[in-house]
Tab-separated table of C-alpha atoms and ligand atoms in Angstrom:
chain	number	residue	atom	x	y	z
W	250	MET	CA	0.031	0.015	-0.003
W	251	ARG	CA	1.400	3.421	-0.831
W	252	ILE	CA	2.275	5.907	1.869
W	253	ARG	CA	-0.330	8.586	2.648
W	254	ARG	CA	0.953	10.928	5.353
W	255	ALA	CA	-0.628	14.182	4.151
W	256	LEU	CA	-3.539	14.237	1.769
W	257	LEU	CA	-4.217	17.791	0.545
W	258	PHE	CA	-7.699	18.818	-0.475
W	259	MET	CA	-8.410	21.331	-3.184
W	260	PRO	CA	-11.686	22.410	-4.701
W	261	GLY	CA	-12.140	20.407	-7.872
W	262	ASP	CA	-13.338	23.520	-9.751
W	263	ASP	CA	-10.180	25.548	-8.930
W	264	ARG	CA	-7.486	24.821	-11.526
W	265	ARG	CA	-5.065	27.344	-9.894
W	266	LYS	CA	-5.091	25.470	-6.591
W	267	ILE	CA	-4.886	22.097	-8.335
W	268	GLU	CA	-1.715	23.328	-10.121
W	269	LYS	CA	-0.268	24.680	-6.873
W	270	GLY	CA	-1.059	21.453	-5.003
W	271	ALA	CA	0.676	19.395	-7.711
W	272	VAL	CA	4.151	20.760	-6.942
W	273	LEU	CA	4.238	20.650	-3.153
W	274	GLY	CA	5.675	17.168	-2.707
W	275	VAL	CA	2.584	16.047	-0.871
W	276	ASP	CA	1.877	12.286	-0.750
W	277	SER	CA	-1.687	12.615	-2.065
W	278	VAL	CA	-3.824	15.340	-3.579
W	279	ILE	CA	-7.628	15.204	-3.373
W	280	MET	CA	-9.617	17.139	-5.990
W	281	ASP	CA	-12.909	17.696	-4.247
W	282	LEU	CA	-16.273	17.482	-5.963
W	283	GLU	CA	-18.268	17.444	-2.722
W	284	ASP	CA	-18.518	20.071	0.028
W	285	GLY	CA	-15.682	22.261	-1.245
W	286	VAL	CA	-17.684	23.013	-4.460
W	287	ALA	CA	-20.804	25.175	-4.702
W	288	LEU	CA	-23.951	23.429	-5.883
W	289	ASN	CA	-24.108	25.534	-9.085
W	290	ASN	CA	-20.522	24.571	-9.932
W	291	LYS	CA	-20.763	20.746	-9.580
W	292	VAL	CA	-20.854	20.086	-13.307
W	293	ALA	CA	-17.936	22.432	-14.060
W	294	ALA	CA	-15.902	20.906	-11.190
W	295	ARG	CA	-16.188	17.423	-12.782
W	296	SER	CA	-14.701	18.594	-16.043
W	297	THR	CA	-12.065	20.801	-14.398
W	298	ALA	CA	-10.887	17.861	-12.301
W	299	ALA	CA	-10.929	15.457	-15.269
W	300	THR	CA	-8.987	17.889	-17.433
W	301	ALA	CA	-6.447	18.478	-14.646
W	302	LEU	CA	-5.967	14.702	-14.322
W	303	ARG	CA	-5.029	14.599	-17.976
W	304	GLU	CA	-2.945	17.802	-18.217
W	305	VAL	CA	-1.257	18.506	-14.888
W	306	ASP	CA	2.011	16.852	-13.874
W	307	PHE	CA	1.465	15.779	-10.265
W	308	GLY	CA	4.969	14.330	-9.898
W	309	GLY	CA	4.972	11.564	-7.394
W	310	ALA	CA	1.713	12.639	-5.714
W	311	GLU	CA	-1.214	10.238	-5.728
W	312	LYS	CA	-4.188	11.739	-7.616
W	313	LEU	CA	-7.446	11.286	-5.801
W	314	VAL	CA	-10.955	12.626	-6.516
W	315	ARG	CA	-13.564	13.048	-3.764
W	316	LEU	CA	-17.050	12.165	-5.073
W	317	ASN	CA	-20.328	13.444	-3.791
W	318	SER	CA	-22.029	11.081	-1.353
W	319	ALA	CA	-24.127	8.084	-2.286
W	320	ALA	CA	-27.220	9.981	-1.129
W	321	SER	CA	-26.536	13.026	-3.371
W	322	GLU	CA	-27.542	11.590	-6.740
W	323	LEU	CA	-24.410	13.235	-8.122
W	324	GLU	CA	-22.045	10.370	-7.445
W	325	THR	CA	-22.570	8.297	-10.558
W	326	ASP	CA	-22.115	11.254	-12.876
W	327	ASP	CA	-19.020	12.271	-10.911
W	328	LEU	CA	-17.593	8.829	-11.585
W	329	HIS	CA	-18.531	8.797	-15.280
W	330	ALA	CA	-16.955	12.184	-15.814
W	331	THR	CA	-13.661	11.439	-14.066
W	332	LEU	CA	-13.008	7.708	-14.545
W	333	PRO	CA	-11.806	8.024	-18.160
W	334	ALA	CA	-9.098	10.390	-16.896
W	335	HIS	CA	-7.816	7.534	-14.691
W	336	PRO	CA	-7.291	8.949	-11.189
W	337	ASP	CA	-5.252	6.772	-8.771
W	338	GLY	CA	-8.262	6.550	-6.453
W	339	TYR	CA	-11.493	7.909	-5.074
W	340	VAL	CA	-12.392	9.286	-1.688
W	341	LEU	CA	-16.015	8.570	-0.688
W	342	PRO	CA	-17.665	10.901	1.814
W	343	LYS	CA	-20.280	10.075	4.445
W	344	VAL	CA	-19.903	6.314	4.042
W	345	GLU	CA	-22.482	4.558	6.192
W	346	ALA	CA	-22.765	1.068	4.752
W	347	ALA	CA	-20.737	-1.557	2.917
W	348	TRP	CA	-22.883	-1.358	-0.224
W	349	GLN	CA	-21.861	2.255	-0.755
W	350	VAL	CA	-18.217	1.168	-1.186
W	351	GLN	CA	-19.131	-1.900	-3.187
W	352	GLU	CA	-21.301	-0.010	-5.699
W	353	VAL	CA	-18.517	2.434	-6.466
W	354	SER	CA	-15.971	-0.354	-6.612
W	355	ALA	CA	-18.143	-2.236	-9.170
W	356	GLN	CA	-18.371	0.843	-11.366
W	357	ILE	CA	-14.616	1.307	-11.174
W	358	GLU	CA	-14.078	-2.336	-12.057
W	359	HIS	CA	-16.313	-1.935	-15.128
W	360	ALA	CA	-14.105	0.983	-16.261
W	361	GLU	CA	-10.915	-1.007	-15.565
W	362	HIS	CA	-12.233	-3.790	-17.827
W	363	GLU	CA	-13.331	-1.299	-20.533
W	364	HIS	CA	-9.982	0.465	-20.658
W	365	GLY	CA	-7.807	-2.564	-20.158
W	366	TRP	CA	-6.389	-1.173	-16.917
W	367	PRO	CA	-5.087	-3.454	-14.154
W	368	LEU	CA	-8.005	-4.762	-12.065
W	369	GLY	CA	-8.092	-3.279	-8.603
W	370	GLY	CA	-5.465	-0.591	-9.508
W	371	ILE	CA	-7.763	2.293	-8.692
W	372	ARG	CA	-8.119	2.496	-4.907
W	373	VAL	CA	-10.916	3.707	-2.614
W	374	LEU	CA	-10.705	5.616	0.706
W	375	ALA	CA	-13.863	5.962	2.830
W	376	ILE	CA	-14.632	8.964	5.051
W	377	ILE	CA	-16.495	8.012	8.257
W	378	GLU	CA	-18.207	11.170	9.438
W	379	THR	CA	-21.714	10.307	10.563
W	380	ALA	CA	-23.192	8.514	13.554
W	381	ARG	CA	-24.372	5.683	11.242
W	382	GLY	CA	-20.876	5.398	9.758
W	383	ILE	CA	-19.401	4.952	13.186
W	384	MET	CA	-22.098	2.416	14.129
W	385	ASN	CA	-21.381	0.381	10.883
W	386	LEU	CA	-17.576	0.657	10.918
W	387	ARG	CA	-17.156	-3.133	10.963
W	388	GLU	CA	-19.089	-3.831	7.749
W	389	ILE	CA	-17.539	-0.793	6.055
W	390	ALA	CA	-13.957	-1.764	6.935
W	391	GLY	CA	-14.498	-5.245	5.546
W	392	SER	CA	-16.577	-4.186	2.551
W	393	ASP	CA	-14.260	-4.414	-0.485
W	394	PRO	CA	-10.657	-5.384	-1.418
W	395	ARG	CA	-10.288	-2.047	-3.164
W	396	LEU	CA	-10.602	-0.203	0.120
W	397	ASP	CA	-7.221	1.120	1.379
W	398	ALA	CA	-8.121	3.516	4.184
W	399	LEU	CA	-10.692	4.796	6.628
W	400	ILE	CA	-10.672	8.520	7.080
W	401	PHE	CA	-12.123	10.186	10.170
W	402	GLY	CA	-14.156	13.344	9.584
W	403	ALA	CA	-14.803	15.267	12.834
W	404	GLU	CA	-16.641	18.311	11.570
W	405	ASP	CA	-19.464	16.485	9.830
W	406	LEU	CA	-19.705	14.009	12.698
W	407	ALA	CA	-20.101	16.839	15.254
W	408	GLY	CA	-22.850	18.311	13.074
W	409	ASP	CA	-24.562	14.984	12.750
W	410	ILE	CA	-24.644	14.204	16.474
W	411	GLY	CA	-25.202	17.787	17.677
W	412	ALA	CA	-21.824	18.096	19.361
W	413	THR	CA	-19.860	21.280	19.742
W	414	ARG	CA	-16.274	21.147	18.495
W	415	THR	CA	-13.619	22.042	21.096
W	416	PRO	CA	-9.806	22.332	20.713
W	417	GLU	CA	-9.361	19.251	22.881
W	418	GLY	CA	-11.720	17.134	20.774
W	419	ASP	CA	-13.189	15.124	23.709
W	420	GLU	CA	-16.591	15.245	21.943
W	421	VAL	CA	-15.298	13.124	19.058
W	422	PHE	CA	-12.708	11.053	20.912
W	423	TYR	CA	-14.710	7.823	20.912
W	424	ALA	CA	-15.273	8.037	17.169
W	425	ARG	CA	-11.680	8.919	16.450
W	426	SER	CA	-10.584	5.826	18.393
W	427	ALA	CA	-13.199	3.644	16.787
W	428	VAL	CA	-12.044	4.543	13.284
W	429	VAL	CA	-8.401	3.702	13.960
W	430	ILE	CA	-9.271	0.409	15.695
W	431	HIS	CA	-11.485	-0.774	12.871
W	432	ALA	CA	-8.954	0.249	10.212
W	433	LYS	CA	-6.151	-1.675	11.850
W	434	ALA	CA	-8.365	-4.743	12.464
W	435	PHE	CA	-8.790	-4.883	8.652
W	436	ARG	CA	-5.207	-3.889	7.778
W	437	LEU	CA	-6.300	-0.553	6.434
W	438	GLN	CA	-4.665	2.840	6.789
W	439	ALA	CA	-6.244	5.276	9.273
W	440	ILE	CA	-6.307	8.922	8.198
W	441	ASP	CA	-7.205	11.696	10.629
W	442	THR	CA	-9.608	14.614	10.225
W	443	PRO	CA	-8.216	17.961	8.978
W	444	CYS	CA	-7.281	20.827	11.244
W	445	VAL	CA	-9.585	23.652	10.134
W	446	ASP	CA	-7.536	26.376	11.828
W	447	LEU	CA	-5.335	27.382	8.939
W	448	ASN	CA	-3.001	29.602	10.906
W	449	ASP	CA	-2.373	27.538	14.051
W	450	LEU	CA	0.540	25.379	12.986
W	451	ASP	CA	1.425	24.523	16.609
W	452	GLY	CA	-2.093	23.245	17.148
W	453	LEU	CA	-1.833	21.270	13.930
W	454	LYS	CA	1.423	19.722	15.055
W	455	ALA	CA	-0.069	18.724	18.430
W	456	GLN	CA	-3.135	17.236	16.754
W	457	THR	CA	-1.008	15.306	14.291
W	458	ARG	CA	1.187	13.957	17.091
W	459	THR	CA	-1.871	12.743	18.965
W	460	ALA	CA	-3.143	11.072	15.788
W	461	LEU	CA	0.246	9.319	15.352
W	462	GLN	CA	0.147	8.193	18.998
W	463	MET	CA	-3.336	6.718	18.465
W	464	GLY	CA	-2.128	4.704	15.481
W	465	TYR	CA	-3.183	6.981	12.621
W	466	THR	CA	-0.888	6.877	9.631
W	467	GLY	CA	-1.929	10.068	7.901
W	468	LYS	CA	-3.930	13.282	8.140
W	469	LEU	CA	-6.018	15.373	5.769
W	470	ALA	CA	-4.675	18.842	4.924
W	471	ILE	CA	-6.631	21.787	3.543
W	472	HIS	CA	-3.878	24.364	3.013
W	473	PRO	CA	-0.363	24.033	1.522
W	474	ARG	CA	1.252	25.294	4.748
W	475	GLN	CA	-0.100	22.272	6.601
W	476	VAL	CA	1.606	19.705	4.383
W	477	ASP	CA	5.153	19.849	5.686
W	478	VAL	CA	4.045	19.853	9.339
W	479	ILE	CA	1.981	16.723	8.821
W	480	GLN	CA	4.499	14.856	6.692
W	481	HIS	CA	7.246	15.672	9.165
W	482	VAL	CA	5.329	14.226	12.143
W	483	PHE	CA	4.539	11.035	10.291
W	484	THR	CA	8.186	10.548	9.299
W	485	PRO	CA	10.305	8.906	12.009
W	486	SER	CA	13.249	11.054	13.102
W	487	PRO	CA	16.876	9.793	12.904
W	488	GLU	CA	16.879	9.596	16.689
W	489	GLU	CA	13.798	7.373	16.782
W	490	ILE	CA	15.230	5.211	14.037
W	491	ARG	CA	18.484	4.738	15.969
W	492	ARG	CA	16.589	3.850	19.121
W	493	ALA	CA	14.464	1.318	17.294
W	494	LYS	CA	17.537	-0.303	15.671
W	495	ARG	CA	19.288	-0.494	19.013
W	496	LEU	CA	16.250	-2.115	20.635
W	497	ILE	CA	15.973	-4.713	17.808
W	498	ASP	CA	19.748	-5.497	17.970
W	499	ALA	CA	19.547	-5.905	21.776
W	500	HIS	CA	16.474	-8.136	21.389
W	501	GLU	CA	18.258	-10.365	18.824
W	502	ALA	CA	21.315	-10.656	21.007
W	503	HIS	CA	19.129	-11.632	24.028
W	504	GLN	CA	17.162	-14.119	21.918
W	505	ASN	CA	20.356	-15.827	20.831
W	506	ALA	CA	21.421	-15.991	24.466
W	507	GLY	CA	18.044	-17.613	25.293
W	508	THR	CA	16.470	-14.590	27.044
W	509	GLY	CA	12.984	-13.384	25.919
W	510	VAL	CA	12.614	-10.320	28.120
W	511	PHE	CA	15.389	-7.878	29.195
W	512	GLU	CA	16.094	-4.362	30.350
W	513	LEU	CA	17.247	-1.471	28.121
W	514	ASP	CA	17.785	2.101	29.452
W	515	GLY	CA	15.888	1.270	32.605
W	516	LYS	CA	12.833	-0.131	30.758
W	517	MET	CA	11.564	-3.645	30.291
W	518	VAL	CA	11.613	-4.827	26.669
W	519	ASP	CA	9.697	-7.760	25.272
W	520	MET	CA	7.819	-8.565	22.069
W	521	PRO	CA	5.335	-5.605	21.946
W	522	MET	CA	8.195	-3.112	22.033
W	523	VAL	CA	10.089	-5.075	19.419
W	524	ARG	CA	7.020	-5.081	17.143
W	525	ALA	CA	6.617	-1.337	17.693
W	526	ALA	CA	10.264	-0.785	16.758
W	527	LYS	CA	9.838	-2.807	13.561
W	528	THR	CA	6.666	-0.873	12.685
W	529	LEU	CA	8.626	2.375	13.119
W	530	LEU	CA	11.364	1.168	10.787
W	531	ALA	CA	8.732	0.109	8.229
W	532	ARG	CA	7.224	3.633	8.436
W	533	ALA	CA	10.657	5.141	7.879
W	534	HIS	CA	11.228	2.930	4.891
W	535	ALA	CA	7.817	3.839	3.381
W	536	ALA	CA	8.613	7.500	3.863
W	537	GLY	CA	11.756	7.071	1.796
W	538	VAL	CA	14.222	7.003	4.707
W	539	ASP	CA	16.554	4.026	4.615
W	540	PRO	CA	17.119	2.923	8.239
W	541	ASN	CA	20.385	1.232	7.150
W	542	ASN	CA	21.880	4.626	6.344
W	543	ILE	CA	21.163	6.071	9.794
H	829	COA	N1	-4.483	23.538	-2.379
H	829	COA	C1	-3.629	24.179	-3.231
H	829	COA	N2	-3.330	25.465	-3.170
H	829	COA	C2	-3.967	26.186	-2.201
H	829	COA	C3	-4.826	25.605	-1.281
H	829	COA	C4	-5.097	24.220	-1.411
H	829	COA	N3	-5.936	23.577	-0.623
H	829	COA	N4	-5.257	26.553	-0.449
H	829	COA	C5	-4.666	27.692	-0.775
H	829	COA	N5	-3.847	27.496	-1.849
H	829	COA	C6	-2.996	28.462	-2.492
H	829	COA	C7	-3.839	29.681	-2.891
H	829	COA	O1	-4.304	29.552	-4.257
H	829	COA	C8	-2.822	30.802	-2.755
H	829	COA	O2	-1.973	30.864	-3.884
H	829	COA	P1	-2.061	32.158	-4.874
H	829	COA	O3	-2.065	33.354	-4.022
H	829	COA	O4	-0.825	32.025	-5.714
H	829	COA	O5	-3.322	31.897	-5.642
H	829	COA	C9	-1.889	30.340	-1.646
H	829	COA	O6	-2.079	28.921	-1.567
H	829	COA	C10	-2.244	30.991	-0.324
H	829	COA	O7	-3.603	30.787	-0.054
H	829	COA	P2	-4.369	31.670	0.999
H	829	COA	O8	-4.576	33.054	0.470
H	829	COA	O9	-3.717	31.546	2.310
H	829	COA	O10	-5.767	30.925	1.067
H	829	COA	P3	-7.106	31.199	0.297
H	829	COA	O11	-7.812	32.314	0.962
H	829	COA	O12	-6.805	31.334	-1.189
H	829	COA	O13	-7.910	29.828	0.489
H	829	COA	C11	-9.128	28.163	1.552
H	829	COA	C12	-8.328	29.423	1.781
H	829	COA	C13	-9.498	27.522	2.910
H	829	COA	C14	-10.372	28.471	0.765
H	829	COA	C15	-8.236	27.143	0.737
H	829	COA	O14	-7.113	26.851	1.531
H	829	COA	C16	-8.941	25.893	0.307
H	829	COA	O15	-9.608	25.939	-0.747
H	829	COA	N6	-8.727	24.766	0.967
H	829	COA	C17	-9.253	23.479	0.570
H	829	COA	C18	-10.720	23.479	0.892
H	829	COA	C19	-11.383	22.193	0.564
H	829	COA	O16	-11.110	21.562	-0.441
H	829	COA	N7	-12.320	21.785	1.399
H	829	COA	C20	-13.060	20.506	1.231
H	829	COA	C21	-12.529	19.464	2.135
H	829	COA	S1	-12.559	19.785	3.829
H	830	MG	MG1	-17.226	16.030	5.297
């Protein structure tokens, strides 16, 4: 699965922002056809996004399109307008049931057959941002092999349940935890809600660190200045990599000597810490950092 640390949204009807987003070195760009586009511009956004997919050089960035929701009656036309331009994947908003993922996946598969593209090549990421979505996480997470990630959407969820957003986020903490647990149970990526405060980069960093600590592997971004902060937090530092390597080396030496559990720097080490160290090295590798060179 490809790495998705920061995923930057841009309105699908805004060619200027799409071109700016293409050169930032962000892991994924998401051209939005849903809530970032005015109702009277939905049709134009489809063709702007499709044309950008054909014309703009996105470098190494993954090219994603966010569709309108299954309930909107716009989704099928969104797909028909953008599929021929072959995005790398689709982001589905307000997912509440497995069939919503499966229906989109079937339409994508049809296009893959039609164009002779590799089957399953176009990926799907589902946003969970309603009470029903949280309730049905299990069936959504297991819905389709094309599904790569669950994305948590705090703003819509708060609206749906009548919660008031706070900087601490206690009101959405259960849902934020539930999304990451279900994602991991099904070997999916977990991607955190965006920070809507565009100027508070310290707050963004703190939020991203919490997400990382919870097990999230990426976070949505809505402004170019958020990209580096997010990608930095999700990339292990040389210090963390060195510590992980030391722990794994010490573990191997103890295993060879017939000891399963031991002490390192005043802390007990056994298998969970070893697994965590290996996960950290895998994250470094995926982020393009070779742990062997550190
Ligand atoms: N992607 C790419 N470029 C972006 C961008 C984004 N998400 N947001 C801003 N930019 C560009 C702007 O075009 C501007 O460049 P320019 O002056 O050369 O045109 C530069 O970055 C600075 O932008 P700024 O003036 O700070 O912001 P803004 O007032 O133009 O836009 C928002 C603010 C919130 C409207 C904008 O960031 C945005 O559209 N974000 C994405 C919103 C979205 O897609 N929401 C749906 C999902 S939640
Ligand atoms: Mg939303």
